[in-house]
Amino acid sequence: MALIEAFKRLLGDTAVLTREEDLAAVTEDWRGRYRAPALCAVLPSNTEQVAAVVRLCAESGVPVLPQGGNTSLCGGATPSEQGEPPVIVLLTRMRRIRSLDPVNNTIVVDAGCVLATIQEAAAAAGRLYPVSLGAEGSCQIGGNIATNAGGTGVLRYGNTRDNVLGLEVVLPDGSIWDGLYALRKNNTGYDLKHLFIGSEGTLGIVTGAVLKLHPLPTAEAVAWLAVDNPQKALDVLGLFQASCNSRLSAFELMNAKQIALVLEQVPGRRCPVARIDTWHVLVELSDTGDAEALAATMQAVLEQALEAGMISDGVVAASEAQRKAMWLVRHSVSEANKKAGVGLTSDTAVPVSTVPAFIDQAMAGVRAIVPDLPFIIVGHMGDGNIHLIPFFTFAEWDALTDRDALAQRIRRAMNDVASALRGTFSAEHGVGRTLTSEMVRYKPYAELALMRAVKQAFDPKGLFNPGRVLPPPSPSALPSIVTSQTGD
Ligand code: FAD
């Protein structure tokens, strides 16, 4: 085909993948739930090559799908079954740390840099890039930016949006926007970078970024706590916030089922407290000051929590190895859940104060559909971000008829509760393909209309990651959009 030949002339034969076996890994999502063909995948080495690829696609009217580490949990990075197979643009060869300025506290990177590589480069310069998540060994910064990734450091440092100062983007017409500003102040009209952050590959391809760096903590104190229920976890969170303020850097909640699955599915993991059959909290304090002082603060808060009956047990990591082991348990949840069965994960955020109510009401809503269904519960509780996961074993799931409709009803039950609490159905993973129908149900009409206008302005031919984020407008969808104006 002429387009593929043009790519080969532009990039070289080895940078154009067309064989099924080469495309297998990039046409199936991380969970193995979605699979659809691509025309080919291309591996540009620099921004100019990305721009040339996009121009060729624009001339031929072929869809473009940017892909980073393909760790999306909402089917955002793989082709659609509907429509023309896209050209997948892989940023893998664009992994240069372009520069690091320790005085300005910024790092400039290619979009294909793996998140962990950026964290390491920052640490080597005595700085911290604070976005951290379970997929950090394989997800790319371009994917983090495109999904506005959250993770475990949001409580103190914010999500990806809060840590991006500038972007370089290839636009759908193949032109390059150089917005690589390393500025903390820049009030020169609309701040366009924010449109690309969280746009999930629908407005352009991020090729480079300027990221904020922070001082590297010199002290960390990590504890694993057993609590009786989410309300008690909330009380403990309040205590830490009152006593530690910004030194509180993570506050993660997991239920007993989640811990049991990690121990069962991922070799080498150990529950830090004696009882598994309880709720678990992983809490981290970090500071640039004295390690002993921070450890003493952790101890004092835990004693207070124990006395007040907020926690029933607690273990403070006594060494770097123990600290890492605790975090490994937390970071193993997605792997464990994927191996164990089928989880219909919610990606809910609600006001932090309403997390216990969300958990109770959403579980009741789902159990009205499937009584006695077990739940995995894990989340970044400090941000009000809870993944409530109605869980089926593979055998149970396979035995069901009309699985898609059931999954939709179950998701709805959870998302309706989140919406009633003024929360969101997509806190950190993005909308992808899994949640496009929820956009119509929960987003106010005016918001959707503005988003469609933005999409039209950037990508008038509708070639960039079609079918993701924004559902196609349909007359039958309109009443639902209108009635969702109150957020119900
Ligand atoms: P991909 O999956 O490749 O792509 C995601 C989306 O971004 C797609 O729409 C794609 O088209 C678009 N995209 C990718 N690169 C670009 C680019 N350069 N320009 C424009 N668009 C682009 N997420 C969290 O927020 N918090 C977590 O705690 C978390 N934990 C996870 C744990 C595990 C084990 C796994 C597997 C995933 C987890 N995720 C989490 C989800 C996922 O890792 C993030 O969404 C991540 O940001 C995706 O990065 P990626 O490079 O893999 O992007």
Coordinates of C-alpha atoms and ligand atoms in Angstrom, one line a residue:
M1 CA 0.0 0.0 0.0
A2 CA 1.3 3.5 -0.9
L3 CA 1.0 4.9 2.6
I4 CA 3.0 2.1 4.1
E5 CA 5.7 2.5 1.4
A6 CA 5.8 6.2 2.2
F7 CA 6.3 5.5 5.9
K8 CA 9.2 3.1 5.0
R9 CA 10.9 5.7 2.9
L10 CA 10.5 8.3 5.7
L11 CA 11.4 6.1 8.7
G12 CA 13.2 3.1 7.3
D13 CA 11.9 -0.5 7.0
T14 CA 12.4 -1.5 10.6
A15 CA 10.4 1.4 11.9
V16 CA 7.2 0.3 10.2
L17 CA 5.5 -2.8 11.6
T18 CA 2.9 -4.6 9.5
R19 CA 3.2 -8.3 10.3
E20 CA 0.5 -9.6 12.6
E21 CA 3.0 -11.1 15.1
D22 CA 4.7 -7.6 15.4
L23 CA 1.3 -5.9 15.8
A24 CA -0.1 -8.3 18.4
A25 CA 1.3 -6.5 21.4
V26 CA 0.2 -3.1 20.4
T27 CA -3.3 -4.0 19.1
E28 CA -4.4 -5.6 22.4
D29 CA -4.9 -3.6 25.6
W30 CA -3.1 -4.3 28.9
R31 CA -6.0 -6.3 30.4
G32 CA -6.5 -8.3 27.2
R33 CA -10.1 -7.2 26.9
Y34 CA -10.0 -5.3 23.6
R35 CA -8.3 -6.3 20.3
A36 CA -8.8 -4.8 16.9
P37 CA -6.6 -4.5 13.8
A38 CA -4.3 -1.6 12.9
L39 CA -3.1 -0.7 9.4
C40 CA 0.4 -0.6 10.7
A41 CA 2.5 0.7 13.6
V42 CA 5.3 3.2 13.1
L43 CA 8.3 4.1 15.3
P44 CA 9.4 7.7 14.6
S45 CA 12.7 8.8 16.2
N46 CA 12.0 12.5 16.6
T47 CA 9.4 15.2 16.5
E48 CA 9.9 16.0 12.8
Q49 CA 9.3 12.4 11.9
V50 CA 6.1 12.3 13.9
A51 CA 5.0 15.4 12.1
A52 CA 5.7 13.9 8.7
V53 CA 3.8 10.7 9.6
V54 CA 0.8 12.8 10.7
R55 CA 0.9 14.8 7.5
L56 CA 0.9 11.6 5.4
C57 CA -2.1 10.3 7.4
A58 CA -3.9 13.6 7.1
E59 CA -3.4 13.5 3.3
S60 CA -4.7 9.9 3.1
G61 CA -7.5 10.4 5.6
V62 CA -6.3 7.6 7.7
P63 CA -6.9 7.6 11.5
V64 CA -4.0 8.1 13.9
L65 CA -3.6 6.5 17.3
P66 CA -0.8 7.6 19.5
Q67 CA 0.4 4.9 21.9
G68 CA 2.8 5.0 24.9
G69 CA 3.3 2.1 27.2
N70 CA -0.1 0.6 26.4
T71 CA -1.0 0.4 30.1
S72 CA -4.3 2.2 29.7
L73 CA -6.9 0.6 32.0
C74 CA -9.9 1.9 29.9
G75 CA -9.1 0.7 26.4
G76 CA -7.7 4.1 25.3
A77 CA -4.6 3.1 23.5
T78 CA -5.7 0.3 21.1
P79 CA -7.7 0.4 17.9
S80 CA -11.5 0.4 17.6
E81 CA -13.4 -2.4 16.0
Q82 CA -15.4 0.2 14.2
G83 CA -14.1 2.4 11.4
E84 CA -10.9 2.2 9.4
P85 CA -7.9 0.6 11.1
P86 CA -5.6 3.3 12.3
V87 CA -1.8 3.9 12.1
I88 CA -0.5 3.4 15.6
V89 CA 2.3 5.9 16.4
L90 CA 4.6 4.4 18.9
L91 CA 6.8 6.9 20.8
T92 CA 9.2 4.2 22.0
R93 CA 12.2 5.4 20.1
M94 CA 11.7 9.0 21.5
R95 CA 13.2 8.5 25.0
R96 CA 15.8 11.2 25.4
I97 CA 16.1 13.3 28.6
R98 CA 16.7 16.5 26.7
S99 CA 17.9 18.7 29.6
L100 CA 17.6 19.1 33.3
D101 CA 17.9 22.5 35.1
P102 CA 18.4 22.0 38.8
V103 CA 18.1 25.8 39.5
N104 CA 14.8 26.2 37.6
N105 CA 13.7 22.8 38.9
T106 CA 12.7 21.5 35.5
I107 CA 13.4 18.6 33.3
V108 CA 12.7 18.5 29.5
V109 CA 12.0 15.1 28.1
D110 CA 10.9 13.2 25.0
A111 CA 7.3 12.0 25.3
G112 CA 8.5 8.3 24.9
C113 CA 10.5 8.4 28.2
V114 CA 9.3 5.8 30.6
L115 CA 8.1 7.4 33.8
A116 CA 10.6 5.5 36.0
T117 CA 13.5 6.8 33.8
I118 CA 12.4 10.3 34.5
Q119 CA 12.1 9.6 38.2
E120 CA 15.7 8.2 38.2
A121 CA 17.1 11.1 36.2
A122 CA 15.6 13.5 38.6
A123 CA 16.8 11.6 41.6
A124 CA 20.4 11.5 40.2
A125 CA 20.2 15.3 40.2
G126 CA 18.9 15.4 43.8
R127 CA 15.3 16.2 42.7
L128 CA 12.0 14.4 42.7
Y129 CA 9.6 13.9 39.8
P130 CA 6.6 13.0 42.1
V131 CA 4.1 11.2 39.8
S132 CA 4.2 7.6 40.8
L133 CA 2.0 4.6 39.8
G134 CA 2.1 0.8 39.5
A135 CA 2.8 0.9 35.8
E136 CA 5.8 3.4 36.2
G137 CA 8.3 0.8 34.8
S138 CA 6.5 0.7 31.4
C139 CA 4.1 3.7 31.0
Q140 CA 5.5 6.7 29.2
I141 CA 5.3 10.4 30.1
G142 CA 3.4 11.1 26.9
G143 CA 0.7 8.6 28.0
N144 CA 0.8 10.1 31.6
I145 CA 0.2 13.5 30.1
A146 CA -2.5 12.3 27.7
T147 CA -4.4 10.7 30.6
N148 CA -3.5 13.2 33.3
A149 CA -2.3 10.3 35.3
G150 CA -2.7 10.4 39.1
G151 CA -1.2 7.7 41.2
T152 CA 0.0 7.6 44.8
G153 CA 1.6 11.1 45.1
V154 CA -1.4 13.3 44.3
L155 CA -2.2 14.1 47.9
R156 CA 1.0 16.1 48.2
Y157 CA 2.2 16.9 44.7
G158 CA -1.0 16.9 42.6
N159 CA -1.6 14.9 39.4
T160 CA 0.3 15.1 36.1
R161 CA -1.4 18.3 35.2
D162 CA 0.1 20.0 38.2
N163 CA 3.6 18.9 37.2
V164 CA 3.7 19.9 33.6
L165 CA 4.9 23.4 32.6
G166 CA 5.2 23.1 28.9
L167 CA 4.5 20.8 25.9
E168 CA 5.6 20.1 22.4
V169 CA 2.8 18.7 20.3
V170 CA 2.3 17.5 16.7
L171 CA -1.1 18.8 15.7
P172 CA -3.6 16.8 13.5
D173 CA -2.5 18.8 10.4
G174 CA 1.1 17.8 10.9
S175 CA 2.3 21.1 12.2
I176 CA 4.4 21.3 15.4
W177 CA 3.4 23.5 18.4
D178 CA 6.5 24.4 20.4
G179 CA 5.0 25.2 23.8
L180 CA 8.1 24.0 25.8
Y181 CA 7.9 26.9 28.3
A182 CA 9.8 26.3 31.5
L183 CA 7.9 29.1 33.3
R184 CA 5.9 29.2 36.5
K185 CA 4.1 32.3 35.3
N186 CA 2.9 32.9 31.8
N187 CA -0.4 34.7 31.4
T188 CA -0.4 35.1 27.6
G189 CA -3.9 34.1 26.8
Y190 CA -5.4 30.7 26.9
D191 CA -3.1 28.1 28.4
L192 CA -3.3 25.5 25.6
K193 CA -1.2 22.9 27.3
H194 CA -4.1 22.1 29.6
L195 CA -6.2 21.1 26.6
F196 CA -3.7 18.4 25.6
I197 CA -3.3 17.2 29.2
G198 CA -6.0 14.5 29.6
S199 CA -7.0 14.6 25.9
E200 CA -6.1 10.9 25.4
G201 CA -4.6 11.3 22.0
T202 CA -7.7 13.0 20.5
L203 CA -6.2 16.5 19.8
G204 CA -2.6 15.8 18.9
I205 CA 0.6 13.8 19.7
V206 CA 2.6 15.0 22.6
T207 CA 6.3 14.7 21.6
G208 CA 8.0 16.5 24.4
A209 CA 7.4 18.1 27.8
V210 CA 8.8 20.4 30.4
L211 CA 8.1 18.9 33.9
K212 CA 8.4 20.4 37.3
L213 CA 10.9 18.9 39.8
H214 CA 10.7 19.1 43.5
P215 CA 13.3 18.7 46.3
L216 CA 14.2 15.1 46.8
P217 CA 12.9 14.0 50.3
T218 CA 15.7 13.1 52.7
A219 CA 13.3 11.4 55.1
E220 CA 10.5 9.0 54.6
A221 CA 8.3 7.2 57.1
V222 CA 5.9 4.5 56.0
A223 CA 3.4 2.6 58.0
W224 CA 0.8 -0.1 57.3
L225 CA -2.3 0.2 59.4
A226 CA -5.3 -2.1 60.2
V227 CA -8.6 -0.3 60.5
D228 CA -12.1 -1.6 61.1
N229 CA -13.9 0.2 58.3
P230 CA -13.5 3.1 55.8
Q231 CA -14.9 5.7 58.3
K232 CA -12.1 4.8 60.7
A233 CA -9.6 5.2 57.8
L234 CA -11.1 8.7 57.1
D235 CA -10.7 9.6 60.8
V236 CA -7.0 8.5 60.6
L237 CA -6.6 10.6 57.5
G238 CA -7.9 13.6 59.3
L239 CA -5.5 13.1 62.2
F240 CA -2.5 12.8 59.8
Q241 CA -3.6 15.9 57.9
A242 CA -4.0 17.9 61.1
S243 CA -0.6 16.8 62.4
C244 CA 1.6 16.5 59.4
N245 CA 0.0 18.9 56.8
S246 CA 2.1 18.7 53.5
R247 CA 4.4 16.1 54.9
L248 CA 1.6 13.6 54.3
S249 CA 2.5 12.2 50.8
A250 CA 0.3 9.1 50.4
F251 CA -2.7 7.6 52.0
E252 CA -3.9 4.4 50.3
L253 CA -6.9 2.2 51.3
M254 CA -7.3 -1.5 50.5
N255 CA -9.9 -4.1 51.7
A256 CA -9.2 -7.6 52.9
K257 CA -10.1 -9.2 49.5
Q258 CA -7.5 -7.0 47.7
I259 CA -4.8 -8.1 50.1
A260 CA -5.8 -11.7 49.9
L261 CA -5.6 -11.6 46.1
V262 CA -2.1 -10.0 46.1
L263 CA -0.8 -12.6 48.4
E264 CA -2.4 -15.4 46.4
Q265 CA -1.4 -14.1 42.9
V266 CA 1.9 -12.4 43.2
P267 CA 4.9 -14.4 44.6
G268 CA 7.0 -12.8 47.3
R269 CA 4.4 -10.5 48.7
R270 CA 3.6 -10.4 52.5
C271 CA 0.9 -8.7 54.5
P272 CA 2.7 -6.4 56.9
V273 CA 0.1 -6.7 59.7
A274 CA -1.0 -9.9 61.4
R275 CA -4.7 -9.9 60.3
I276 CA -5.6 -9.9 56.7
D277 CA -9.3 -9.9 57.4
T278 CA -9.5 -6.2 58.0
W279 CA -9.2 -2.9 56.1
H280 CA -5.7 -1.8 55.3
V281 CA -4.1 1.6 55.0
L282 CA -0.7 2.5 53.7
V283 CA 0.5 5.9 54.8
E284 CA 3.6 7.7 53.9
L285 CA 5.2 10.9 55.3
S286 CA 8.1 12.5 53.5
D287 CA 10.2 15.6 54.2
T288 CA 13.5 17.3 53.4
G289 CA 14.4 17.5 57.0
D290 CA 15.6 15.1 59.7
A291 CA 14.6 11.4 59.4
E292 CA 14.4 10.8 63.1
A293 CA 12.1 13.8 63.6
L294 CA 9.8 12.4 60.9
A295 CA 9.8 8.9 62.4
A296 CA 8.9 10.5 65.8
T297 CA 6.0 12.3 64.2
M298 CA 4.7 9.1 62.6
Q299 CA 5.0 7.3 66.0
A300 CA 3.2 10.1 67.8
V301 CA 0.3 10.2 65.4
L302 CA -0.1 6.4 65.4
E303 CA -0.1 6.3 69.2
Q304 CA -2.9 8.9 69.2
A305 CA -4.8 6.9 66.6
L306 CA -4.4 3.7 68.6
E307 CA -5.6 5.5 71.8
A308 CA -8.6 6.9 70.0
G309 CA -9.5 3.5 68.7
M310 CA -9.1 4.5 65.1
I311 CA -6.6 1.8 64.3
S312 CA -6.5 -1.8 65.6
D313 CA -2.9 -2.5 64.5
G314 CA 0.0 -0.8 62.8
V315 CA 3.5 -1.5 61.6
V316 CA 6.1 1.2 60.8
A317 CA 8.7 0.2 58.2
A318 CA 12.0 -0.1 60.1
S319 CA 14.2 -0.1 57.0
E320 CA 14.3 0.9 53.4
A321 CA 13.7 -2.8 52.5
Q322 CA 10.5 -2.9 54.6
R323 CA 9.4 0.4 53.1
K324 CA 9.8 -1.0 49.6
A325 CA 8.1 -4.3 50.5
M326 CA 5.0 -2.4 51.8
W327 CA 4.9 -0.3 48.5
L328 CA 5.3 -3.5 46.5
V329 CA 2.1 -4.9 48.0
R330 CA 0.3 -1.8 47.0
H331 CA 1.8 -1.6 43.5
S332 CA 0.9 -5.3 42.9
V333 CA -2.8 -4.9 43.0
S334 CA -3.5 -4.5 39.3
E335 CA -1.3 -7.5 38.4
A336 CA -3.1 -9.6 41.0
N337 CA -6.5 -8.6 40.0
K338 CA -5.8 -9.2 36.3
K339 CA -4.5 -12.7 37.1
A340 CA -7.4 -13.6 39.4
G341 CA -10.5 -12.9 37.4
V342 CA -12.6 -10.2 35.9
G343 CA -13.1 -7.0 37.9
L344 CA -15.5 -4.3 36.7
T345 CA -13.4 -1.5 38.1
S346 CA -14.8 1.9 38.9
D347 CA -12.5 4.9 38.7
T348 CA -14.4 7.0 41.1
A349 CA -13.5 10.2 42.8
V350 CA -15.8 11.8 45.4
P351 CA -15.2 14.5 48.0
V352 CA -12.9 12.8 50.5
S353 CA -15.5 13.2 53.3
T354 CA -18.0 11.0 51.3
V355 CA -15.7 8.0 50.6
P356 CA -17.3 5.8 53.2
A357 CA -20.8 6.7 52.0
F358 CA -19.8 6.0 48.4
I359 CA -18.4 2.6 49.3
D360 CA -21.6 1.6 51.2
Q361 CA -24.1 2.9 48.8
A362 CA -22.3 1.8 45.6
M363 CA -21.9 -1.8 47.0
A364 CA -25.6 -1.8 47.9
G365 CA -26.5 -0.6 44.4
V366 CA -24.4 -3.4 42.7
R367 CA -25.7 -6.1 45.1
A368 CA -29.3 -5.1 44.1
I369 CA -28.2 -6.4 40.7
V370 CA -26.0 -9.4 41.7
P371 CA -26.6 -10.3 45.3
D372 CA -23.5 -11.5 47.3
L373 CA -21.0 -10.4 44.7
P374 CA -17.5 -9.9 46.3
F375 CA -15.8 -6.6 46.0
I376 CA -12.1 -5.7 45.7
I377 CA -11.6 -2.2 47.0
V378 CA -8.4 -0.2 46.5
G379 CA -7.8 3.5 46.1
H380 CA -6.0 6.7 46.7
M381 CA -8.2 7.6 49.7
G382 CA -6.4 10.8 50.4
D383 CA -7.6 12.1 47.0
G384 CA -11.1 10.6 47.3
N385 CA -10.2 8.3 44.5
I386 CA -11.6 4.8 45.0
H387 CA -11.5 1.8 42.7
L388 CA -14.6 -0.2 43.7
I389 CA -14.2 -3.5 41.8
P390 CA -17.2 -6.0 41.6
F391 CA -15.3 -9.2 41.1
F392 CA -16.0 -12.4 39.1
T393 CA -13.8 -15.5 38.8
F394 CA -13.1 -16.4 35.2
A395 CA -15.4 -19.4 35.5
E396 CA -18.3 -17.2 36.9
W397 CA -17.7 -14.6 34.2
D398 CA -17.6 -17.2 31.3
A399 CA -20.8 -18.7 32.6
L400 CA -22.7 -15.4 32.3
T401 CA -24.9 -14.6 29.3
D402 CA -25.0 -11.0 28.0
R403 CA -21.9 -10.0 29.9
D404 CA -21.7 -6.5 28.3
A405 CA -25.1 -5.5 29.4
L406 CA -24.5 -6.7 32.9
A407 CA -21.2 -4.9 33.1
Q408 CA -22.9 -1.7 31.9
R409 CA -25.6 -2.0 34.6
I410 CA -23.1 -2.7 37.3
R411 CA -20.9 0.3 36.2
R412 CA -24.0 2.5 36.1
A413 CA -25.0 1.5 39.6
M414 CA -21.6 2.7 40.9
N415 CA -21.4 5.8 38.8
D416 CA -24.9 6.9 39.7
V417 CA -23.9 6.9 43.3
A418 CA -20.7 8.8 42.6
S419 CA -22.7 11.3 40.6
A420 CA -25.2 11.8 43.4
L421 CA -22.3 12.6 45.7
R422 CA -21.0 15.2 43.1
G423 CA -18.2 12.8 42.2
T424 CA -16.8 11.6 38.9
F425 CA -16.8 8.3 37.0
S426 CA -13.3 8.9 35.6
A427 CA -10.8 10.1 38.2
E428 CA -7.4 9.2 36.8
H429 CA -7.4 6.5 34.1
G430 CA -9.3 8.5 31.5
V431 CA -12.4 7.9 29.5
G432 CA -10.9 5.7 26.8
R433 CA -13.5 3.5 25.2
T434 CA -14.9 1.9 28.4
L435 CA -16.5 5.1 29.6
T436 CA -17.6 7.1 26.5
S437 CA -21.2 6.3 27.1
E438 CA -20.9 7.7 30.7
M439 CA -19.8 11.0 29.2
V440 CA -23.3 11.4 27.6
R441 CA -25.0 10.4 30.8
Y442 CA -23.1 12.5 33.4
K443 CA -21.6 15.5 31.6
P444 CA -23.6 18.6 31.4
Y445 CA -24.8 19.5 27.8
A446 CA -22.8 22.7 27.7
E447 CA -19.6 20.9 28.7
L448 CA -20.0 18.3 26.0
A449 CA -20.8 20.9 23.4
L450 CA -17.7 22.9 24.2
M451 CA -15.6 19.7 24.1
R452 CA -17.0 18.9 20.7
A453 CA -16.1 22.4 19.5
V454 CA -12.5 22.0 20.8
K455 CA -12.2 18.7 19.0
Q456 CA -13.5 20.2 15.8
A457 CA -11.1 23.1 16.1
F458 CA -8.0 20.9 16.5
D459 CA -9.0 17.9 14.5
P460 CA -11.7 18.9 11.9
K461 CA -11.3 15.6 10.0
G462 CA -11.8 13.6 13.2
L463 CA -8.8 11.4 12.5
F464 CA -7.2 11.5 16.0
N465 CA -8.0 8.5 18.2
P466 CA -11.6 8.4 16.9
G467 CA -14.3 7.1 19.2
R468 CA -12.3 7.9 22.3
V469 CA -13.4 10.3 25.0
L470 CA -16.3 11.9 23.1
P471 CA -19.1 9.6 21.9
P472 CA -20.4 10.5 18.4
P473 CA -23.3 12.9 18.7
S474 CA -26.6 11.2 18.1
P475 CA -30.1 12.5 18.3
S476 CA -31.1 9.8 20.7
A477 CA -28.3 10.8 23.0
L478 CA -29.6 14.4 23.3
P479 CA -32.4 14.0 25.9
S480 CA -29.9 12.1 28.1
I481 CA -27.4 14.9 27.8
V482 CA -30.0 17.5 28.7
T483 CA -31.3 15.7 31.7
S484 CA -27.8 15.3 33.0
Q485 CA -27.3 19.0 33.4
T486 CA -27.7 18.8 37.1
G487 CA -25.0 16.1 37.3
D488 CA -27.5 13.4 38.2
Ligands
FAD1 P1 -1.1 4.4 26.8 O1 -1.9 3.3 27.6 O2 -0.3 3.9 25.7 O3 -2.2 5.5 26.3 C1 -3.1 6.0 27.1 C2 -3.9 7.1 26.3 O4 -3.0 8.2 26.0 C3 -4.4 6.7 24.9 O5 -5.6 7.4 24.6 C4 -3.3 7.1 24.0 O6 -3.8 7.4 22.7 C5 -2.8 8.4 24.6 N1 -1.4 8.7 24.4 C6 -0.3 7.9 24.7 N2 0.8 8.5 24.4 C7 0.5 9.7 23.8 C8 1.2 10.8 23.3 N3 2.5 10.8 23.3 N4 0.5 11.8 22.8 C9 -0.8 11.9 22.8 N5 -1.6 10.8 23.3 C10 -0.9 9.8 23.8 N6 -3.2 5.3 36.2 C11 -3.3 6.3 37.2 O7 -3.6 7.4 36.9 N7 -2.9 6.0 38.5 C12 -2.5 4.8 38.9 O8 -2.3 4.6 40.1 C13 -2.4 3.8 37.9 N8 -1.9 2.6 38.2 C14 -1.8 1.6 37.2 C15 -1.2 0.4 37.6 C16 -1.0 -0.6 36.6 C17 -0.4 -1.9 37.0 C18 -1.4 -0.3 35.3 C19 -1.2 -1.4 34.2 C20 -2.0 0.9 34.9 C21 -2.1 1.9 35.9 N9 -2.7 3.1 35.6 C22 -2.8 4.1 36.5 C23 -3.1 3.4 34.2 C24 -2.0 3.8 33.2 O9 -0.8 3.4 33.6 C25 -2.0 5.3 33.0 O10 -3.2 5.8 32.4 C26 -0.8 5.8 32.2 O11 -0.7 7.2 32.3 C27 -0.9 5.4 30.7 O12 0.4 5.7 30.1 P2 0.9 4.8 28.8 O13 2.1 5.4 28.4 O14 0.8 3.4 29.1 O15 -0.3 5.3 27.8

